[in-house]
Short mmCIF file of C-alpha atoms in Angstrom, two decimals:
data_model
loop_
_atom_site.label_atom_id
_atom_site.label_comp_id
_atom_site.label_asym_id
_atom_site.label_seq_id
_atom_site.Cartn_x
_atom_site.Cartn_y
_atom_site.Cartn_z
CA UNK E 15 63.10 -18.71 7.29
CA UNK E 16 64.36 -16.23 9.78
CA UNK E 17 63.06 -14.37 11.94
CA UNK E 18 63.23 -12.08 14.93
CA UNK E 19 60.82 -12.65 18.15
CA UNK E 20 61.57 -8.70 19.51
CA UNK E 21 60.02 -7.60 16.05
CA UNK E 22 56.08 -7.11 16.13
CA UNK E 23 55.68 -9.57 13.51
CA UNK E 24 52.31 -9.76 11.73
CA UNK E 25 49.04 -7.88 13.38
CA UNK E 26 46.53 -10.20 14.47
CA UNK E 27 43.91 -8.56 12.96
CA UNK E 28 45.03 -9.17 9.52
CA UNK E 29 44.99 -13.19 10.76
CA UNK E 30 41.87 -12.65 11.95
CA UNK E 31 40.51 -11.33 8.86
CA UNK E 32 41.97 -14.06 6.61
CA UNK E 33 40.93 -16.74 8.53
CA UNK E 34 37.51 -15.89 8.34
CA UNK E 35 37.53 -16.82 4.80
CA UNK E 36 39.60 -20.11 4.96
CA UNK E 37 37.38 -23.09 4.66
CA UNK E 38 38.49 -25.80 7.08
CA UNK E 39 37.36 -29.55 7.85
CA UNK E 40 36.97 -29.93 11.70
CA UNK E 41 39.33 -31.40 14.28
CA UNK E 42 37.31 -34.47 16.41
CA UNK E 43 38.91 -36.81 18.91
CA UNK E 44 35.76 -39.40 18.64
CA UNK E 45 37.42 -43.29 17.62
CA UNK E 46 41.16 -42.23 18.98
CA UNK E 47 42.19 -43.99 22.18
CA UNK E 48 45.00 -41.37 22.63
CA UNK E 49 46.72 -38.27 21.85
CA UNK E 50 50.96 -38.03 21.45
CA UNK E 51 51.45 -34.04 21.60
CA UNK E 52 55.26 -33.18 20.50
CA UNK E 53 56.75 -29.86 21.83
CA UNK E 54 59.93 -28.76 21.11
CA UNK E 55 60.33 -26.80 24.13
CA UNK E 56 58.41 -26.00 27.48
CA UNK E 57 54.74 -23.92 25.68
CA UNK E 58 54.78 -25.18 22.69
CA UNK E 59 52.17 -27.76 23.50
CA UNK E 60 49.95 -24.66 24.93
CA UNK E 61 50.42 -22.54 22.55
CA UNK E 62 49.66 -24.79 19.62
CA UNK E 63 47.58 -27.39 21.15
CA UNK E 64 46.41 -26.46 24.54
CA UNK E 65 42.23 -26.43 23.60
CA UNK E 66 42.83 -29.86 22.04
CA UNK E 67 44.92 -31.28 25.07
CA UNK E 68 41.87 -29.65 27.34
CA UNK E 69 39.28 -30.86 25.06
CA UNK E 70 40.87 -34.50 25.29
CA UNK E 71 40.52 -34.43 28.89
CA UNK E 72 37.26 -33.49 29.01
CA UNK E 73 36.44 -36.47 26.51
CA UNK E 74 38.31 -38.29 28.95
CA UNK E 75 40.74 -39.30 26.09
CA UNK E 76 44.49 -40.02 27.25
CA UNK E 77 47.54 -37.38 26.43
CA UNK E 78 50.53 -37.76 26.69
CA UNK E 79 52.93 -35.12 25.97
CA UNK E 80 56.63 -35.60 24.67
CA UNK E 81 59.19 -32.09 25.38
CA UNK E 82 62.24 -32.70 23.52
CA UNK E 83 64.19 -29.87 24.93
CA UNK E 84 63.43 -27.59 28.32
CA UNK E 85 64.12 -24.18 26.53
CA UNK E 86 67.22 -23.41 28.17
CA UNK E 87 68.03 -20.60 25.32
CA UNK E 88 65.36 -18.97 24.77
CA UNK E 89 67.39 -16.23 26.50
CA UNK E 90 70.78 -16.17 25.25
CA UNK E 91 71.59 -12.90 25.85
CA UNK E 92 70.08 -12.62 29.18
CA UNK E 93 71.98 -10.48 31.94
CA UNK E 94 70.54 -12.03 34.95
CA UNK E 95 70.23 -15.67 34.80
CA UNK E 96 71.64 -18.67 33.09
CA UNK E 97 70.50 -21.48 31.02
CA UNK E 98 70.71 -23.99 33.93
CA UNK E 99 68.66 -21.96 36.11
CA UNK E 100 66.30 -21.53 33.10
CA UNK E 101 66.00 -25.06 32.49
CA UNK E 102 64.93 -25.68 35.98
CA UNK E 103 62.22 -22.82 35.70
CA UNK E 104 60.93 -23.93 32.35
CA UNK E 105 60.38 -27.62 33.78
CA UNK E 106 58.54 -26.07 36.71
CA UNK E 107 56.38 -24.22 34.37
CA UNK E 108 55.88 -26.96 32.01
CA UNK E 109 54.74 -29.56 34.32
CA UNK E 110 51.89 -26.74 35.91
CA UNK E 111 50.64 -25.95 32.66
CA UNK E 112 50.36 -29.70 31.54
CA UNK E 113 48.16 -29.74 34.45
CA UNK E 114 45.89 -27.31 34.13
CA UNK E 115 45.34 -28.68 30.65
CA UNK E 116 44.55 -32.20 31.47
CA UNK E 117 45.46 -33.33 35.06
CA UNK E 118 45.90 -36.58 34.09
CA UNK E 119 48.17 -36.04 31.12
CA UNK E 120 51.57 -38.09 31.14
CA UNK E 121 54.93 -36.40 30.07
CA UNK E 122 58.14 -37.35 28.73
CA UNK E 123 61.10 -34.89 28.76
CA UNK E 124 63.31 -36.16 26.17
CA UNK E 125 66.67 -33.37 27.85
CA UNK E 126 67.51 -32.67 23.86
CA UNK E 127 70.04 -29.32 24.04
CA UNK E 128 67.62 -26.59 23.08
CA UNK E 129 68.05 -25.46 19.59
CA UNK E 130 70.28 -29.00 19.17
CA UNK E 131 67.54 -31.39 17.70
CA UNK E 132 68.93 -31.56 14.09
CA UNK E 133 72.29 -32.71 15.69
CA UNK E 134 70.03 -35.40 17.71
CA UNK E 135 67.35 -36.33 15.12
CA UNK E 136 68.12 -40.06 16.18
CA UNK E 137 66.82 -39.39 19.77
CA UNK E 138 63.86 -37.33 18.44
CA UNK E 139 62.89 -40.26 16.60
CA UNK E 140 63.26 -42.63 19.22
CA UNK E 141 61.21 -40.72 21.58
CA UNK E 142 58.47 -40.17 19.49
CA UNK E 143 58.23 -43.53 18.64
CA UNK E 144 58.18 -44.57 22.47
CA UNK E 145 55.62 -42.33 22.85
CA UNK E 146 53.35 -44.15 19.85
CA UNK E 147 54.04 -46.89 21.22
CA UNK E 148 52.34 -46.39 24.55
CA UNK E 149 48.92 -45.53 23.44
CA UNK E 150 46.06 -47.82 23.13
CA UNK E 151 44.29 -47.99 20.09
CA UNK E 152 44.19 -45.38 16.87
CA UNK E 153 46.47 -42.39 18.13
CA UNK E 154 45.96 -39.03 16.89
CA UNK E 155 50.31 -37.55 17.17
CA UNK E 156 49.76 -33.50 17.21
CA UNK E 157 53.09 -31.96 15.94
CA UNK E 158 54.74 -28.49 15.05
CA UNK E 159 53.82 -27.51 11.69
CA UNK E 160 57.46 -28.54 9.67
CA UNK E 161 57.23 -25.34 7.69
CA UNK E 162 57.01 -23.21 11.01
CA UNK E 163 60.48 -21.10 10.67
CA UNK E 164 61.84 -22.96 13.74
CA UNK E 165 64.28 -25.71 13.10
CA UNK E 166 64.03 -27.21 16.24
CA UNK E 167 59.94 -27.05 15.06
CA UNK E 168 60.81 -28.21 11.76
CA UNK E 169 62.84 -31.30 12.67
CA UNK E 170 60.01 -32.32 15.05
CA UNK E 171 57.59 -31.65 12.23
CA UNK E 172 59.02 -33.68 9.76
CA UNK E 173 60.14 -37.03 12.31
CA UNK E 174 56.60 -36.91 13.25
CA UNK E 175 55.28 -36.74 9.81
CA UNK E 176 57.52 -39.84 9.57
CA UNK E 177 56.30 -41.59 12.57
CA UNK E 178 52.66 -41.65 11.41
CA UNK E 179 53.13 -43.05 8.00
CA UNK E 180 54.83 -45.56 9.97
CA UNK E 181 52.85 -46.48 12.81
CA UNK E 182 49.75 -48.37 11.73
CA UNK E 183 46.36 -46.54 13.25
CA UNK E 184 48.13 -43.01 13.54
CA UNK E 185 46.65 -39.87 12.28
CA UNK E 186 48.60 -36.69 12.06
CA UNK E 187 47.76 -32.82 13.15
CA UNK E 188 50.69 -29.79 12.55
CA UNK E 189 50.22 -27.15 14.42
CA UNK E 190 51.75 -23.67 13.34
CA UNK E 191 53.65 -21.30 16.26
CA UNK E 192 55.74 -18.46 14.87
CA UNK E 193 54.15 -19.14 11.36
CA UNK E 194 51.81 -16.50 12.68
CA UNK E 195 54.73 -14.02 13.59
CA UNK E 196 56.31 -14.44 10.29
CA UNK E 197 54.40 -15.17 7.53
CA UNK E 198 51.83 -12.57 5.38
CA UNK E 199 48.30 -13.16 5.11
CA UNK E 200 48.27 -11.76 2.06
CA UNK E 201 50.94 -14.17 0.76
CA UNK E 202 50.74 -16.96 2.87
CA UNK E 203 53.57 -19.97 2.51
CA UNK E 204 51.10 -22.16 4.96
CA UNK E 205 49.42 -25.30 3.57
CA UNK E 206 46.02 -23.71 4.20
CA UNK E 207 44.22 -25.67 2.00
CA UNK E 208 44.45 -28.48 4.69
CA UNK E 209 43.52 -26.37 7.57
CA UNK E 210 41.60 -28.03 10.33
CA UNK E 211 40.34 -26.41 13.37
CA UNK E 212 38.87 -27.36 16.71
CA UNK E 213 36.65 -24.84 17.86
CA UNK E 214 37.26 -23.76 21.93
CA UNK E 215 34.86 -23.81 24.72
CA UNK E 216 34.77 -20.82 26.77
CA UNK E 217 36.15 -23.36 29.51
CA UNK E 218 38.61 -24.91 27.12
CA UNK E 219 39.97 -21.70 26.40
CA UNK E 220 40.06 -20.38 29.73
CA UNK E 221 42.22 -23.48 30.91
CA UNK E 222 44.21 -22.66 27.91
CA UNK E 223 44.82 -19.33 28.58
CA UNK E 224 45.43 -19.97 32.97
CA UNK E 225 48.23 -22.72 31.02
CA UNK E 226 50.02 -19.87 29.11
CA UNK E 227 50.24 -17.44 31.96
CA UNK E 228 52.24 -20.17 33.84
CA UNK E 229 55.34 -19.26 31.58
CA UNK E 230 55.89 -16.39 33.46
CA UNK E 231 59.71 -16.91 31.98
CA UNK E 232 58.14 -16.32 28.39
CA UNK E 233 54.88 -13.95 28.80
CA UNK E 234 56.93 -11.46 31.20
CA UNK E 235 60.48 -10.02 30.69
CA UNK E 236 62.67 -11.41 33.41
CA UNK E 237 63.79 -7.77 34.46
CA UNK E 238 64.33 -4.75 32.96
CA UNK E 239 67.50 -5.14 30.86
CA UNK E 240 68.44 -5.68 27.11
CA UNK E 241 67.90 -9.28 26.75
CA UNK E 242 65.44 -10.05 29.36
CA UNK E 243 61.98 -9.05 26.66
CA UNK E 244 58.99 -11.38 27.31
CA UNK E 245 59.24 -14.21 24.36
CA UNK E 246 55.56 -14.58 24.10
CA UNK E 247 54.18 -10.94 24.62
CA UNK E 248 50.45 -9.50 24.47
CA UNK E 249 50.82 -9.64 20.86
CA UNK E 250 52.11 -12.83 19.79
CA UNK E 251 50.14 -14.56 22.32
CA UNK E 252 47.27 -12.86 20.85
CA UNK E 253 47.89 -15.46 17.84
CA UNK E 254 47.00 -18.16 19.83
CA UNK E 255 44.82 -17.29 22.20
CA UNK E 256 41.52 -17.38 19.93
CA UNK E 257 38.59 -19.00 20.25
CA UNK E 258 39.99 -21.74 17.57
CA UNK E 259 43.14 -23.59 17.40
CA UNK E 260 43.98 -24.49 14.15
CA UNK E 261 46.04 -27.54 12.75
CA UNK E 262 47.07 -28.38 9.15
CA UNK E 263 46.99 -32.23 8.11
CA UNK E 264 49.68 -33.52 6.33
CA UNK E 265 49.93 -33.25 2.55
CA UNK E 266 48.18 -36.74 1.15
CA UNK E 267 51.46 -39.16 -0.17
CA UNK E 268 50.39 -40.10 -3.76
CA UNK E 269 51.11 -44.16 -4.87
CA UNK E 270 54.51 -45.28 -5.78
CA UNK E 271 54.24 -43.86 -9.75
CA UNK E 272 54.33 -45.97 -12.96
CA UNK E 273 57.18 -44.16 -13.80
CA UNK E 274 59.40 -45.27 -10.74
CA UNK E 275 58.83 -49.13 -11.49
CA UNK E 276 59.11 -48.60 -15.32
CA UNK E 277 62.75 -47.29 -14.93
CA UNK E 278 63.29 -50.18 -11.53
CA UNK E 279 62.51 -52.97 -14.81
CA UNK E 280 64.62 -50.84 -16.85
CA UNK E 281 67.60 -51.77 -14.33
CA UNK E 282 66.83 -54.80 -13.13
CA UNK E 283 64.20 -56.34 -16.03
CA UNK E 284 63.90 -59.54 -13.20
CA UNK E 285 62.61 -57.55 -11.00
CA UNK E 286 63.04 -58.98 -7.81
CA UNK E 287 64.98 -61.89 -7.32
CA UNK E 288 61.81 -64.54 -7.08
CA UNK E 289 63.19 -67.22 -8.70
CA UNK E 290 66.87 -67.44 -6.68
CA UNK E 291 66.12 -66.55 -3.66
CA UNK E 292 64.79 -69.15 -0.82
CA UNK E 293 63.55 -66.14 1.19
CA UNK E 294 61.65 -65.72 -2.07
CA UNK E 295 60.92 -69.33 -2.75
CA UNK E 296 59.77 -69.73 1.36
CA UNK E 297 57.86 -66.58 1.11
CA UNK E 298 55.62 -68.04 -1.67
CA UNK E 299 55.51 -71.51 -0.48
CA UNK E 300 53.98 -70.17 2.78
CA UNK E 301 51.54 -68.00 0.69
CA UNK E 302 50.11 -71.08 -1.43
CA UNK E 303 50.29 -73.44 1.96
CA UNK E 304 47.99 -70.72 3.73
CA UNK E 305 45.27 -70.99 0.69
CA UNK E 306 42.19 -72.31 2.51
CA UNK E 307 40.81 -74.40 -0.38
CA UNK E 308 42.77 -76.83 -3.04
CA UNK E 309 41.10 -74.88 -5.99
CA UNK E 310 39.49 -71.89 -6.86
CA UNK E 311 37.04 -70.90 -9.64
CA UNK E 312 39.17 -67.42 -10.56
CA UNK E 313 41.67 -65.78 -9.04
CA UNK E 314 43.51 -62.08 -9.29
CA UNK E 315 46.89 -61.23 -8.67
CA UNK E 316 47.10 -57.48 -8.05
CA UNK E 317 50.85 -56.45 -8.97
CA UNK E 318 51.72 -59.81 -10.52
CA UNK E 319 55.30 -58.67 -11.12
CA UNK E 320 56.96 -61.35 -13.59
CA UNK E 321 54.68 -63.64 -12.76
CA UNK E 322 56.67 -66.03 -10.29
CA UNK E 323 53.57 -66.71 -8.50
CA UNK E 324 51.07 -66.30 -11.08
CA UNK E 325 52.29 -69.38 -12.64
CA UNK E 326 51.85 -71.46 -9.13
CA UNK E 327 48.49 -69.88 -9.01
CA UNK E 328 47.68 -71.35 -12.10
CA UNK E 329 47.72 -74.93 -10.65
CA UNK E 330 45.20 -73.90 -8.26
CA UNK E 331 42.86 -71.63 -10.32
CA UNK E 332 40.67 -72.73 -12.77
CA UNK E 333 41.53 -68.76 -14.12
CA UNK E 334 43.79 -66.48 -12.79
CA UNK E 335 44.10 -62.98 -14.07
CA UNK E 336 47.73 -61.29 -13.47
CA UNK E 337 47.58 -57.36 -13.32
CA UNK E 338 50.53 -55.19 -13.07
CA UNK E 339 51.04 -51.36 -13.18
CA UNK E 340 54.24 -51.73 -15.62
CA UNK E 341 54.29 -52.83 -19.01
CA UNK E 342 57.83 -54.96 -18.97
CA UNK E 343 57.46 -57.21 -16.35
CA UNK E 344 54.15 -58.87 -17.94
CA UNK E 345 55.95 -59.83 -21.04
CA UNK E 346 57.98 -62.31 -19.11
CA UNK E 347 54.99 -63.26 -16.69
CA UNK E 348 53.14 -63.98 -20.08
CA UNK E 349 55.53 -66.49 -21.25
CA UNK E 350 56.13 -67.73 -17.13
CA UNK E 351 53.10 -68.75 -17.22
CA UNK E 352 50.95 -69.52 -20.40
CA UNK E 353 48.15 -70.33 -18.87
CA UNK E 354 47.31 -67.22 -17.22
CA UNK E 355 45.57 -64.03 -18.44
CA UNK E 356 47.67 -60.67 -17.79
CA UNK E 357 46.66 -56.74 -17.95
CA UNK E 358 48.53 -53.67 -17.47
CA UNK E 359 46.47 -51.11 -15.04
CA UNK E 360 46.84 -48.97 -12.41
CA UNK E 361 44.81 -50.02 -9.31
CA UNK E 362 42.72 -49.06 -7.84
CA UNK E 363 41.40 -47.04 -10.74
CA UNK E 364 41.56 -49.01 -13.61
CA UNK E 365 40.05 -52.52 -11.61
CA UNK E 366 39.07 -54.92 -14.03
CA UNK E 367 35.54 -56.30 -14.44
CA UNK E 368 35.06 -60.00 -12.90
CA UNK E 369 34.12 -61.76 -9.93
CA UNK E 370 36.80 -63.44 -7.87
CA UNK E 371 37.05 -66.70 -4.99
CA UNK E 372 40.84 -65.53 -4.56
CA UNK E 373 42.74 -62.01 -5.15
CA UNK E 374 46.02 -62.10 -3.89
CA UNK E 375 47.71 -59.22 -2.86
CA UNK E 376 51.24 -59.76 -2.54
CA UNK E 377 54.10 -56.93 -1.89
CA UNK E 378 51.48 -54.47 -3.00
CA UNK E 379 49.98 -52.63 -0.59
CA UNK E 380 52.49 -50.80 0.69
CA UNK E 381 53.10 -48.71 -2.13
CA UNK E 382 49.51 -47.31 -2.23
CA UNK E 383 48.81 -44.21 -0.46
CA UNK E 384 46.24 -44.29 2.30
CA UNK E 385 43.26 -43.23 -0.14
CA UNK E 386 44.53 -45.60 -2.89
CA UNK E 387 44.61 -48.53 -0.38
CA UNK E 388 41.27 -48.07 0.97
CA UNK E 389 39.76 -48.01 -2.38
CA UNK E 390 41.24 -50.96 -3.60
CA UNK E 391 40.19 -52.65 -0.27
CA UNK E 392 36.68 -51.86 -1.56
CA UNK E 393 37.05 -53.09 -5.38
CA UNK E 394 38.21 -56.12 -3.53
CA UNK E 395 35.45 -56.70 -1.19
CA UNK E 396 32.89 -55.24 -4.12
CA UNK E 397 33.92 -58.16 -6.22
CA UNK E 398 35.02 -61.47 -4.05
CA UNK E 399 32.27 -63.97 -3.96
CA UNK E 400 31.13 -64.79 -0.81
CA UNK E 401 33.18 -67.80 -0.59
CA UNK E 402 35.85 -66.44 -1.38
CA UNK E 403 39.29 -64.77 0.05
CA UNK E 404 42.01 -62.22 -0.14
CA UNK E 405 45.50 -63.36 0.49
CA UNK E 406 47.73 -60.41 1.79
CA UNK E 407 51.16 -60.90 2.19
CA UNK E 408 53.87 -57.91 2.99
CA UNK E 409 57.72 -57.03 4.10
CA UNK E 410 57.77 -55.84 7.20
CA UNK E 411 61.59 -54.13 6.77
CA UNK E 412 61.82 -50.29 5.72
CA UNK E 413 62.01 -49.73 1.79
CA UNK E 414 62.72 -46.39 0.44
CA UNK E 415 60.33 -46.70 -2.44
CA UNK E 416 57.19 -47.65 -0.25
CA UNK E 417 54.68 -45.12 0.82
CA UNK E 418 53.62 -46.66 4.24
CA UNK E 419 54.83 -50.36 6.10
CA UNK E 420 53.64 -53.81 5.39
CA UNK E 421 52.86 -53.46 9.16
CA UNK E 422 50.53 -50.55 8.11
CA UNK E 423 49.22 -52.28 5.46
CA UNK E 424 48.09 -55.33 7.69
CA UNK E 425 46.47 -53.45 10.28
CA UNK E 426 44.36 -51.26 7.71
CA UNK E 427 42.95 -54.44 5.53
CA UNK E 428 42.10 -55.84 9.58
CA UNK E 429 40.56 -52.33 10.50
CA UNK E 430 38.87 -52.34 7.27
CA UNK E 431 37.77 -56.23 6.26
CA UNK E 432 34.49 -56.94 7.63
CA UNK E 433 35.37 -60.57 9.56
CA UNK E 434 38.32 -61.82 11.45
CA UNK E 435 41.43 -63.20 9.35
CA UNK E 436 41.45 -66.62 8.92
CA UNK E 437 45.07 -67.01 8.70
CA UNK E 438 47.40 -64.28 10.32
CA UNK E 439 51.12 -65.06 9.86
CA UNK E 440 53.80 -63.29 11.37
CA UNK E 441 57.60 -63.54 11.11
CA UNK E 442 60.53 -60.56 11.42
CA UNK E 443 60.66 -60.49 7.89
CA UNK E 444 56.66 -60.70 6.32
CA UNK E 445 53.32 -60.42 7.37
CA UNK E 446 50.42 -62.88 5.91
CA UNK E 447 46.89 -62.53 6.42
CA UNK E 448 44.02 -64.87 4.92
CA UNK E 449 40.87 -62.81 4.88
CA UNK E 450 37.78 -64.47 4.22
CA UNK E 451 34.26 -63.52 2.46
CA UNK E 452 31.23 -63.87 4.17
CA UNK E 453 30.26 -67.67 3.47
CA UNK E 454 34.30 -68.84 4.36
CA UNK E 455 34.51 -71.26 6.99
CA UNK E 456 37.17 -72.86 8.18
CA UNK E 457 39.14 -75.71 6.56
CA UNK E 458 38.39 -77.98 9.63
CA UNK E 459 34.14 -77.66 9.22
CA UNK E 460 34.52 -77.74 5.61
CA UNK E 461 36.37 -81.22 6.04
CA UNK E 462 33.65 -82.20 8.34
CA UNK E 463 36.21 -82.67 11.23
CA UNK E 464 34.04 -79.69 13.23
CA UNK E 465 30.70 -79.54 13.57
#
């Protein structure tokens, strides 16, 4: 997408006349400890989020906001100053807007060359991470809109739709800037069917509003001379200054398909390497070690594979059901291990009936999307007995086919399971958690060492 920011772009009107018929789920800070807002350059973070950056503050929720360049060009042709004595403006005006917008806001300026953040992706990613990393709690990471026209906005955009699939307890909001310059109403390329909005106070907006007029260097030409036009003029800060700010959430990531490990079987019918490898062979000795009880009644593996461990399950199950989302792997589980009953499905949809003392969830969960692993999370707590347990056990390295982290994973089945782990295991390479039903104690009281 190009554009041009002299050009009058789109009338508000028409956006104002649209929007009144988009339906849109609402924007809330309520359960986040903190807000990460990422702005490509110095108003940015006004223009797109300043309500919700005022509304945190008057929740008395932390922001912190990350500026990955200082806008040096955003006058290239300018007769009258340069892009050093820009940058030092733009800083200036960044850091009094911030605070009118939440005084106690934190910042980061990352120093990115403006207009360079494709050629530095690796230090957009690093900052945004750092700032993750210093919130407390579920963080809510507000981001240009990846789609926006802008590439500085779209690289942003997309290593921040990154960083939240990534970060356990992160939720994402885009926010659109020139989309509202550029794009038609009438024809919109603007993901409205996941709009969200957060509705301004009078106050909110008025901060707001006080926060954009800092950037005199944007709202105001610089002089008189070709080169020197206002950025942000009446009209295109028109766009933003409504009583609403609105946000897009990111598109939903479907499950890791059928189709992708049909054709990984197809090249590798093993699978994984379960049988040689002693990462493999540890990996599943630390898994059965961790079981709280000698025996169980009936026991599930979700995403059996070929059945390596299915067939050590056996030895501890009275019945163990394997179930695997690919056909070709469960004819060689079936004859790995005898013993055990095996079903192709698709989980969490297709959950088959029975009650359960052990479901084992192993290399699994992080090829569900969010949706998919919440409702499996419920099929297993709908159908463990009480004394029973789940057994979750995940990589905690990146893989290109996964949908989210075994780190992710972890922390949603502790946000979501209704009593402390049991067991929590944690090395650089996997994550194992022991989660237990309501009538689980531990394996000291049921020994009778504890009373």
């Amino acid at each position: 997408m190009s554009f041009d920011h002299r050009e009058p772009g789109t009338d508000p009107a028409a956006w104002t006349a649209f929007l009144g018929t988009v339906p849109s789920g609402p924007v809330g800070l309520d359960g986040f400890g903190s807000v990460v807002v990422v702005a490509p350059h110095p108003d940015d973070e006004t223009l797109g989020a300043g309500g919700l950056i005022a509304r945190a503050a008057d929740d008395g929720v932390p922001v912190h906001v990350l500026l990955l360049t200082r806008g040096e060009h955003s006058h290239p042709d300018s007769p009258t100053t340069t892009a050093a004595d820009l940058a030092t403006v733009r800083d200036a005006e960044f850091a009094a807007a911030v605070r009118l917008l939440h005084p106690d806001a934190t910042v980061t300026s990352v120093g990115i060359p403006d207009g360079a953040t494709r050629e530095h992706r690796d230090r957009v990613v690093d900052a945004v991470a750092g700032a993750l990393a210093l919130g407390a709690g579920s963080t809510l990471l507000v981001a240009p809109w990846r789609g926006d026209g802008h590439r500085d906005h779209r690289i942003a955009g997309e290593v921040a739709e990154d960083a939240a699939r990534a970060a356990p307890g992160t939720s994402l909001l885009a926010y659109p800037i020139w989309t509202w310059h550029w794009d038609d109403p009438t024809a919109s390329a603007a993901p409205w069917a996941r709009a969200r909005t957060l509705r301004l106070t009078e106050d909110q907006l008025e901060r707001k509003r006080n926060a954009l007029a800092t950037y005199r260097s944007q709202v105001s030409p610089l002089s008189l001379a070709a080169g020197d036009e206002a950025i942000v003029d009446d009209r295109h800060a028109e766009h933003h200054l409504r009583t609403t700010e609105w946000f897009f959430a990111p598109e939903p990531v479907p499950s890791r398909s059928q189709a992708s490990f049909d054709a990984h079987y197809e090249r590798k019918p093993e699978g994984w390497d379960f049988d040689g490898s002693w990462y493999e062979r540890r990996k599943r000795a630390v898994t059965l070690a961790a079981l709280p009880r000698p025996r169980f009644r009936s026991a599930i593996e979700i995403g059996c594979a070929t059945g390596v461990l299915t067939a050590a399950l056996t030895e501890r199950a009275d019945a163990v059901l394997g179930t695997d989302i690919s056909a070709a792997p469960l004819e060689q589980a079936a004859r790995r291990a005898p013993d055990a009953r095996f079903v192709q499905a698709a989980l969490p949809a297709e959950w088959p009936s029975g009650r359960w003392d052990l479901v084992v969830m192993s290399e699994v969960g992080y090829y569900l999307s969010p949706s998919d692993l919440d409702a499996t999370i419920d099929r297993v707590l709908a159908s463990l007995d009480d004394d029973g347990v789940l057994v979750a056990c995940h990589w905690r390295h990146p893989d290109d086919e996964a949908v989210s982290s075994g780190d992710a994973v972890d922390a949603r089945l502790a946000e979501r399971w209704p009593r402390p782990a049991l067991v929590r295991h944690v090395e650089e390479d996997f994550v194992l958690s022991v989660l237990p039903g309501p009538a689980v104690r531990s394996v000291a009281r049921d020994e009778g060492l504890v009373r």
